[in-house]
Amino acid sequence: MNFVEIIEHKKNGLELSREEIAELVRGAAEHSVPDYQLSALLMAIRLCGMSRRETVDLTLLMAASGKEMDASSIKGVVMDKHSTGGVGDTTTLVLVPLVAACGGYVMKYSGRGLGHTGGTVDKMESIPDMRVEMTEAEMLSQVKKIGCAVVGQSKEMVPADKTLYALRDVTSTVDSLPLIASSIMSKKLASRAKVIVLDVKAGSGAIMKTVPEAIKLAEMMVRIGIDAGVRMTAFITDMAQPLGTHVGNSLEVKEAIDLLSGRTKGDLLSVSLSLGSRMLSLGGLAENDDEARKMLLERIENGAGIRKLKDMISAQGGDSSVCDDVSKLPQAKCALTLCARRSGYIAHMDAAALGMASVQLGAGRMRKEDSIDYSAGFVLEKRIGDYVKAGDVIARIYSSSEDKAEIAAESMTAAIEIADEKPQMPVLIHAIIDENGTHFVDGVK
Ligand code: URA
Ligand code: CA
């Protein structure tokens, strides 16, 4: 097949055939089509879009482009969750052990931080000796034994996405709904989960800046999953401010430990409970979401959730005593308090800019090859809607150097707006999308 003709078809707004899409996927997976032709086709897709049929074909062909997981030896429903990426968003470290403590099997491939958003794999590596690379056999054996595993993306799975994602990153073609949906869902389908709960973020700190855009993406992904025989739900959740109060790798691990130990609550717990209860009800472990929510809360109160996190850390070679003594996590050399420069209400936060401030502190990478300072980041003492007096502490910044902390403090001050008027409170969960359609959830907290 002539690849120029395929580019030409999409450029002229035509629907690509399954065979043409297969050429794209093969070209990417086997590096048999040069990057410039793949890039030109990606841009034509970004500009002309894809039909539902094209998007489903692309997703399924990508999922099959490498090794797929064989989870058939697990006698139970295998569940997965995925977040499109946020700031201070560590629901995975809360949910995976909590759902496993309720009897679920959760097997999750996670990513590293990307741009201003954090990644679960980086957070887990802040735990001393924790292993995030495992063979499929090791992962399956761990899930059978303790009910859960969270590991880094396997190198053999979905090679087409690796090529295409890297090209999209440098050709301004990340923001295409069919390309995002197929990228995320191909990786989820290749891991062969039977239940998938998606957390699609909307707001200043997310890929999708508005709720309608996020809903469109979520509807696309839910349809793809249902067509592939997966029980699916997507939540549209707010990213107008970091979800948790802690941003940075070991800081987010600490927040997850505090939460599972019943020492802290807040929006991170609310979203985790919503996602987790749907996982349990779709997986048939609870009659409905309400019963599932009670089961999850009970596992926090009776300590089963934090014990499961310890089991998972130990099973992956890590030092699980960090769960009893969080000071064993990497600690920063310098701490700086960020204080309000005037009195008023916290009116707005630029969550992406706050995420970038954590990268400046060393919690993320500026370039692919950069190493991470696991102890760096910040803890927000205030959230949108809180009243502050001039001089009140808004955040505590942690860093390896005072210079870095001061630079981050400047960025954070610019990213946190204080106003005289009390702002409208952000809604935490905007909508829920499942096989029955899209439901708007006004003011769910
Ligand atoms: N995450 C992915 O895995 N792929 C995308 O395209 C966007 C976010
Ligand atoms: Ca995440």
Coordinates of C-alpha atoms and ligand atoms in Angstrom, one line a residue:
M1 CA 0.0 0.0 0.0
N2 CA 1.3 3.5 -0.9
F3 CA 1.5 5.5 2.4
V4 CA 1.3 8.8 0.5
E5 CA -2.1 7.8 -0.7
I6 CA -3.3 7.1 2.9
I7 CA -2.1 10.6 4.0
E8 CA -3.8 12.0 0.9
H9 CA -7.1 10.3 1.8
K10 CA -7.1 11.7 5.3
K11 CA -6.0 15.1 4.1
N12 CA -9.0 15.2 1.9
G13 CA -11.3 14.3 4.8
L14 CA -12.0 10.7 3.8
E15 CA -12.7 7.9 6.1
L16 CA -9.7 5.5 6.2
S17 CA -10.3 1.8 5.7
R18 CA -9.3 -0.8 8.3
E19 CA -6.5 -1.8 6.0
E20 CA -5.2 1.7 5.8
I21 CA -5.3 2.1 9.6
A22 CA -3.5 -1.3 9.8
E23 CA -0.7 0.2 7.7
L24 CA -0.4 3.1 10.0
V25 CA -0.2 0.8 13.1
R26 CA 2.2 -1.6 11.5
G27 CA 4.4 1.3 10.2
A28 CA 4.6 2.7 13.8
A29 CA 5.1 -0.7 15.6
E30 CA 7.7 -2.0 13.2
H31 CA 9.3 1.4 12.3
S32 CA 8.7 0.5 8.6
V33 CA 7.2 3.8 7.7
P34 CA 9.5 6.9 8.2
D35 CA 8.6 9.3 11.0
Y36 CA 7.9 12.2 8.5
Q37 CA 5.1 10.2 6.9
L38 CA 3.7 9.0 10.2
S39 CA 3.8 12.6 11.4
A40 CA 2.0 13.9 8.3
L41 CA -0.8 11.4 8.8
L42 CA -1.0 12.2 12.5
M43 CA -1.5 15.9 11.6
A44 CA -4.1 15.1 9.0
I45 CA -6.0 13.0 11.6
R46 CA -5.6 15.9 14.1
L47 CA -7.1 18.3 11.6
C48 CA -9.8 16.1 9.9
G49 CA -10.8 13.9 12.8
M50 CA -11.8 10.2 12.7
S51 CA -15.2 8.5 12.7
R52 CA -16.3 6.2 15.5
R53 CA -15.4 3.2 13.3
E54 CA -12.0 4.5 12.4
T55 CA -11.3 5.2 16.1
V56 CA -12.4 1.7 17.2
D57 CA -10.3 0.1 14.4
L58 CA -7.2 2.2 15.4
T59 CA -7.6 1.3 19.1
L60 CA -8.0 -2.5 18.5
L61 CA -5.2 -2.6 16.0
M62 CA -2.9 -0.7 18.3
A63 CA -3.8 -3.0 21.3
A64 CA -2.9 -6.0 19.1
S65 CA 0.4 -4.4 17.9
G66 CA 2.5 -6.1 20.6
K67 CA 2.2 -8.6 23.4
E68 CA -1.1 -8.7 25.2
M69 CA -1.5 -9.8 28.8
D70 CA -3.0 -13.2 29.4
A71 CA -4.8 -12.9 32.7
S72 CA -7.0 -15.9 32.2
S73 CA -5.3 -17.8 35.0
I74 CA -6.7 -15.3 37.5
K75 CA -10.0 -16.7 38.9
G76 CA -11.9 -13.5 39.3
V77 CA -12.7 -10.2 37.6
V78 CA -9.6 -8.3 36.8
M79 CA -10.1 -4.5 37.2
D80 CA -8.1 -1.5 36.2
K81 CA -8.4 2.3 36.5
H82 CA -6.9 5.1 34.6
S83 CA -6.6 8.8 35.1
T84 CA -5.9 11.1 32.2
G85 CA -3.4 12.9 34.4
G86 CA -3.5 15.6 37.0
V87 CA -1.7 17.4 39.7
G88 CA -1.6 16.0 43.3
D89 CA -3.7 13.2 41.9
T90 CA -2.6 10.0 43.6
T91 CA -5.9 8.0 43.5
T92 CA -4.1 4.9 42.2
L93 CA -2.0 4.5 45.4
V94 CA -5.2 4.8 47.5
L95 CA -7.6 2.8 45.3
V96 CA -5.5 -0.2 44.2
P97 CA -4.9 -1.5 47.8
L98 CA -8.3 -0.5 49.0
V99 CA -10.2 -2.3 46.2
A100 CA -7.9 -5.3 46.6
A101 CA -8.7 -5.3 50.4
C102 CA -12.4 -5.7 49.4
G103 CA -11.6 -8.8 47.4
G104 CA -10.9 -7.3 44.0
Y105 CA -8.1 -8.2 41.6
V106 CA -6.4 -5.0 40.4
M107 CA -3.6 -5.2 37.9
K108 CA -2.3 -1.8 36.7
Y109 CA 0.3 -0.6 34.4
S110 CA 1.2 3.0 35.3
G111 CA 3.2 5.7 33.7
R112 CA 5.9 8.2 34.7
G113 CA 5.3 11.9 35.1
L114 CA 4.5 13.8 31.9
G115 CA 4.9 17.6 31.7
H116 CA 3.3 19.1 34.7
T117 CA 1.4 16.0 35.7
G118 CA 2.8 13.4 38.1
G119 CA 3.1 9.7 37.4
T120 CA 2.4 6.7 39.7
V121 CA 5.6 4.9 38.8
D122 CA 7.8 7.9 39.9
K123 CA 5.8 8.1 43.1
M124 CA 6.3 4.4 43.9
E125 CA 10.0 4.7 43.2
S126 CA 10.3 7.2 46.0
I127 CA 9.7 4.3 48.4
P128 CA 13.1 2.8 49.3
D129 CA 13.9 -0.4 47.2
M130 CA 10.5 -0.5 45.5
R131 CA 10.5 -2.4 42.2
V132 CA 8.3 -1.2 39.4
E133 CA 9.6 -3.4 36.6
M134 CA 8.2 -7.0 36.6
T135 CA 7.7 -9.8 34.1
E136 CA 4.2 -10.7 33.3
A137 CA 4.6 -14.0 35.2
E138 CA 5.8 -12.2 38.3
M139 CA 2.9 -9.7 38.1
L140 CA 0.3 -12.4 37.7
S141 CA 1.7 -14.4 40.6
Q142 CA 1.6 -11.3 42.8
V143 CA -2.0 -10.5 41.9
K144 CA -3.1 -14.1 42.6
K145 CA -1.4 -13.9 46.0
I146 CA -2.3 -10.5 47.3
G147 CA -4.9 -9.1 44.8
C148 CA -2.9 -6.2 43.3
A149 CA 0.2 -5.0 41.5
V150 CA 1.1 -1.6 40.1
V151 CA 4.1 -1.7 37.6
G152 CA 5.6 0.4 34.9
Q153 CA 4.4 0.2 31.3
S154 CA 5.7 -3.0 29.7
K155 CA 8.1 -2.5 26.8
E156 CA 6.5 -5.2 24.7
M157 CA 2.9 -4.0 25.0
V158 CA 1.4 -1.6 22.4
P159 CA 4.7 -0.6 20.6
A160 CA 2.6 1.4 18.1
D161 CA 1.6 3.8 20.8
K162 CA 5.2 4.3 21.9
T163 CA 6.2 5.5 18.4
L164 CA 3.1 7.5 17.8
Y165 CA 3.0 9.1 21.3
A166 CA 6.6 10.2 21.0
L167 CA 5.9 11.8 17.5
R168 CA 2.7 13.5 18.7
D169 CA 4.6 15.0 21.6
V170 CA 6.9 16.9 19.2
T171 CA 4.5 17.6 16.3
S172 CA 1.7 19.4 18.2
T173 CA -0.7 16.5 17.6
V174 CA -1.3 15.4 21.2
D175 CA -4.7 17.2 21.4
S176 CA -6.7 15.1 19.1
L177 CA -9.7 13.2 20.7
P178 CA -9.4 10.1 18.6
L179 CA -5.6 9.9 19.1
I180 CA -5.9 10.4 22.9
A181 CA -8.8 7.9 23.1
S182 CA -7.0 5.2 21.1
S183 CA -3.7 5.8 22.9
I184 CA -5.2 5.3 26.3
M185 CA -7.7 2.6 25.5
S186 CA -5.3 0.5 23.4
K187 CA -3.0 0.2 26.5
K188 CA -6.0 -0.6 28.7
L189 CA -7.4 -3.3 26.4
A190 CA -4.0 -4.9 25.9
S191 CA -3.9 -5.5 29.7
R192 CA -7.2 -7.4 29.3
A193 CA -9.1 -6.0 32.3
K194 CA -12.8 -6.8 32.4
V195 CA -13.7 -3.7 34.4
I196 CA -12.2 -0.3 33.6
V197 CA -13.0 2.9 35.5
L198 CA -11.6 6.1 33.9
D199 CA -11.0 9.4 35.7
V200 CA -11.1 12.0 32.9
K201 CA -9.8 15.3 34.3
A202 CA -11.2 18.7 33.3
G203 CA -9.8 22.1 34.1
S204 CA -6.6 24.2 34.2
G205 CA -4.4 21.3 35.2
A206 CA -5.7 18.7 32.7
I207 CA -5.3 17.9 29.0
M208 CA -9.0 18.7 28.5
K209 CA -9.5 22.2 29.7
T210 CA -13.3 22.2 29.7
V211 CA -16.0 19.9 30.9
P212 CA -17.7 19.5 27.4
E213 CA -14.3 18.5 25.8
A214 CA -13.7 16.0 28.7
I215 CA -17.1 14.5 28.2
K216 CA -16.5 14.0 24.5
L217 CA -13.3 12.2 25.2
A218 CA -14.8 10.1 27.9
E219 CA -17.8 9.1 25.8
M220 CA -15.5 8.0 23.0
M221 CA -13.4 5.8 25.4
V222 CA -16.4 4.3 27.1
R223 CA -17.9 3.3 23.8
I224 CA -14.6 1.7 22.7
G225 CA -14.4 -0.3 25.9
I226 CA -18.0 -1.4 25.8
D227 CA -17.6 -2.5 22.1
A228 CA -14.6 -4.5 23.2
G229 CA -16.7 -6.3 25.9
V230 CA -15.4 -4.4 29.0
R231 CA -17.6 -3.1 31.8
M232 CA -16.8 0.7 31.8
T233 CA -17.5 3.9 33.6
A234 CA -15.8 7.3 33.2
F235 CA -16.0 10.1 35.8
I236 CA -15.4 13.7 34.7
T237 CA -13.6 15.1 37.7
D238 CA -12.3 18.6 38.4
M239 CA -8.7 19.7 38.0
A240 CA -9.2 23.4 38.8
Q241 CA -6.8 22.8 41.7
P242 CA -4.6 19.9 42.7
L243 CA -6.8 17.0 43.9
G244 CA -4.9 16.2 47.0
T245 CA -3.0 18.7 49.2
H246 CA 0.4 17.1 48.6
V247 CA 2.2 17.5 45.3
G248 CA 5.5 15.7 44.7
N249 CA 6.5 12.1 44.7
S250 CA 7.3 11.1 48.3
L251 CA 4.8 13.7 49.5
E252 CA 2.0 12.1 47.5
V253 CA 3.0 8.6 48.9
K254 CA 2.7 10.1 52.4
E255 CA -0.7 11.5 51.6
A256 CA -1.9 8.1 50.3
I257 CA -0.5 6.5 53.5
D258 CA -2.2 9.1 55.7
L259 CA -5.5 8.6 53.9
L260 CA -5.4 4.8 54.1
S261 CA -4.6 5.1 57.8
G262 CA -7.7 7.3 58.3
R263 CA -5.6 10.4 59.3
T264 CA -6.7 12.6 56.4
K265 CA -9.7 13.2 54.2
G266 CA -10.6 15.7 51.5
D267 CA -11.2 15.7 47.8
L268 CA -8.6 13.0 47.2
L269 CA -10.7 10.6 49.4
S270 CA -14.0 11.7 47.8
V271 CA -12.8 11.0 44.2
S272 CA -11.1 7.7 45.3
L273 CA -14.3 6.5 46.9
S274 CA -16.4 7.3 43.8
L275 CA -14.0 5.6 41.5
G276 CA -13.4 2.6 43.8
S277 CA -17.1 2.0 44.5
R278 CA -17.8 1.9 40.8
M279 CA -14.9 -0.6 40.4
L280 CA -16.4 -2.9 43.0
S281 CA -20.0 -2.6 41.7
L282 CA -19.0 -3.2 38.1
G283 CA -16.8 -6.1 39.2
G284 CA -19.8 -7.7 41.0
L285 CA -18.2 -7.4 44.5
A286 CA -21.0 -5.1 45.7
E287 CA -24.7 -4.8 44.9
N288 CA -24.4 -1.1 44.2
D289 CA -22.2 2.0 44.6
D290 CA -23.6 2.8 48.1
E291 CA -22.8 -0.6 49.4
A292 CA -19.4 -0.5 47.8
R293 CA -18.6 2.9 49.4
K294 CA -19.4 1.4 52.8
M295 CA -17.0 -1.5 52.1
L296 CA -14.2 0.9 51.1
L297 CA -14.7 3.1 54.2
E298 CA -14.8 0.1 56.5
R299 CA -11.4 -1.1 55.0
I300 CA -9.9 2.3 55.9
E301 CA -11.3 2.2 59.5
N302 CA -10.3 -1.4 60.2
G303 CA -6.8 -1.0 58.7
A304 CA -7.2 -3.5 55.9
G305 CA -6.4 -0.9 53.2
I306 CA -3.1 0.2 54.7
R307 CA -2.2 -3.4 55.4
K308 CA -2.8 -4.2 51.7
L309 CA -0.6 -1.3 50.6
K310 CA 2.2 -2.7 52.9
D311 CA 1.7 -6.2 51.3
M312 CA 2.0 -4.6 47.9
I313 CA 5.1 -2.6 48.8
S314 CA 6.8 -5.7 50.3
A315 CA 5.8 -8.0 47.4
Q316 CA 7.6 -5.5 45.1
G317 CA 10.7 -5.4 47.2
G318 CA 10.0 -2.1 48.9
D319 CA 10.4 -1.0 52.5
S320 CA 6.9 -1.3 53.8
S321 CA 7.8 0.2 57.2
V322 CA 7.3 3.6 55.5
C323 CA 3.6 3.0 56.2
D324 CA 4.3 3.0 59.9
D325 CA 6.8 5.8 59.9
V326 CA 6.4 8.2 56.9
S327 CA 9.7 9.9 58.0
K328 CA 11.5 7.0 56.4
L329 CA 10.4 8.4 53.0
P330 CA 12.9 10.7 51.3
Q331 CA 12.9 14.0 53.2
A332 CA 13.9 17.4 51.7
K333 CA 16.8 19.4 52.9
C334 CA 15.1 22.8 52.8
A335 CA 11.6 23.9 53.6
L336 CA 10.1 27.3 52.9
T337 CA 6.6 28.6 53.8
L338 CA 4.6 30.4 51.1
C339 CA 2.5 33.1 52.8
A340 CA -0.4 35.2 51.6
R341 CA 0.7 38.6 50.4
R342 CA -2.8 40.1 51.0
S343 CA -6.0 39.1 52.8
G344 CA -8.9 37.7 50.9
Y345 CA -10.4 34.4 49.5
I346 CA -8.3 31.9 47.4
A347 CA -10.3 32.5 44.2
H348 CA -8.4 30.7 41.5
M349 CA -5.5 28.3 41.0
D350 CA -3.6 27.6 37.8
A351 CA -3.1 23.9 38.5
A352 CA -0.8 23.4 35.5
A353 CA 1.4 26.2 36.7
L354 CA 1.5 24.6 40.2
G355 CA 2.4 21.3 38.6
M356 CA 5.2 23.1 36.7
A357 CA 6.4 24.6 40.0
S358 CA 6.8 21.1 41.4
V359 CA 8.8 20.2 38.3
Q360 CA 11.0 23.3 38.9
L361 CA 11.6 22.0 42.4
G362 CA 12.8 18.7 40.9
A363 CA 9.7 16.5 41.4
G364 CA 9.4 16.0 37.6
R365 CA 11.5 16.1 34.5
M366 CA 12.3 19.0 32.2
R367 CA 13.9 16.6 29.8
K368 CA 13.4 12.8 29.4
E369 CA 16.8 12.0 30.7
D370 CA 16.5 14.2 33.9
S371 CA 16.6 12.5 37.3
I372 CA 14.0 13.1 39.9
D373 CA 14.3 14.6 43.4
Y374 CA 11.7 12.3 45.2
S375 CA 11.6 14.6 48.3
A376 CA 10.7 17.8 46.4
G377 CA 7.3 19.3 46.1
F378 CA 4.8 21.2 48.2
V379 CA 1.9 20.8 50.6
L380 CA -1.1 23.2 50.1
E381 CA -2.5 24.4 53.4
K382 CA -5.4 26.3 51.7
R383 CA -7.8 25.4 48.9
I384 CA -10.1 27.4 46.6
G385 CA -12.8 29.2 48.7
D386 CA -10.6 29.4 51.9
Y387 CA -10.2 32.9 53.5
V388 CA -6.6 34.0 54.3
K389 CA -5.2 36.9 56.2
A390 CA -2.0 38.6 54.9
G391 CA 0.9 36.5 56.2
D392 CA -1.1 33.2 56.6
V393 CA 0.7 30.1 55.3
I394 CA -0.7 29.0 52.0
A395 CA 1.8 26.3 51.2
R396 CA 4.9 24.6 52.5
I397 CA 7.6 24.1 49.8
Y398 CA 10.2 21.3 50.0
S399 CA 13.4 21.3 48.0
S400 CA 17.0 20.4 47.9
S401 CA 18.0 24.0 47.6
E402 CA 16.8 27.4 48.8
D403 CA 17.3 28.9 45.4
K404 CA 14.9 26.4 43.8
A405 CA 12.4 26.9 46.6
E406 CA 12.4 30.6 46.1
I407 CA 11.9 30.3 42.3
A408 CA 9.0 27.9 42.8
A409 CA 7.5 30.2 45.5
E410 CA 7.4 33.0 42.9
S411 CA 5.7 30.8 40.3
M412 CA 3.2 29.5 42.9
T413 CA 2.4 33.1 44.1
A414 CA 1.5 33.9 40.5
A415 CA -0.6 30.7 40.1
I416 CA -2.7 31.3 43.2
E417 CA -5.1 34.3 43.0
I418 CA -6.5 36.0 46.1
A419 CA -9.6 38.1 45.7
D420 CA -12.0 40.1 47.8
E421 CA -15.1 38.1 46.7
K422 CA -15.8 34.6 47.8
P423 CA -15.5 32.5 44.6
Q424 CA -17.9 29.9 43.4
M425 CA -16.8 26.5 44.8
P426 CA -15.5 24.1 42.1
V427 CA -17.7 21.0 41.6
L428 CA -15.6 17.9 42.2
I429 CA -17.4 15.4 40.0
H430 CA -19.0 16.9 36.9
A431 CA -20.5 13.9 35.2
I432 CA -20.5 10.1 35.1
I433 CA -20.5 8.3 31.7
D434 CA -21.5 4.6 31.5
E435 CA -23.4 2.2 29.3
N436 CA -26.6 4.1 30.2
G437 CA -25.3 7.4 28.9
T438 CA -24.0 10.6 30.4
H439 CA -25.3 11.8 33.7
F440 CA -24.5 15.2 35.1
V441 CA -23.8 15.3 38.7
D442 CA -24.5 18.7 40.1
G443 CA -22.4 19.5 43.1
V444 CA -21.4 15.9 44.1
K445 CA -18.8 16.2 46.8
Ligands
URA1 N1 -2.2 9.6 27.9 C1 -1.9 8.7 27.0 O1 -1.6 7.6 27.3 N2 -2.1 9.0 25.7 C2 -2.5 10.2 25.3 O2 -2.6 10.4 24.1 C3 -2.8 11.2 26.2 C4 -2.6 10.9 27.6
CA2 CA -2.1 9.9 38.2

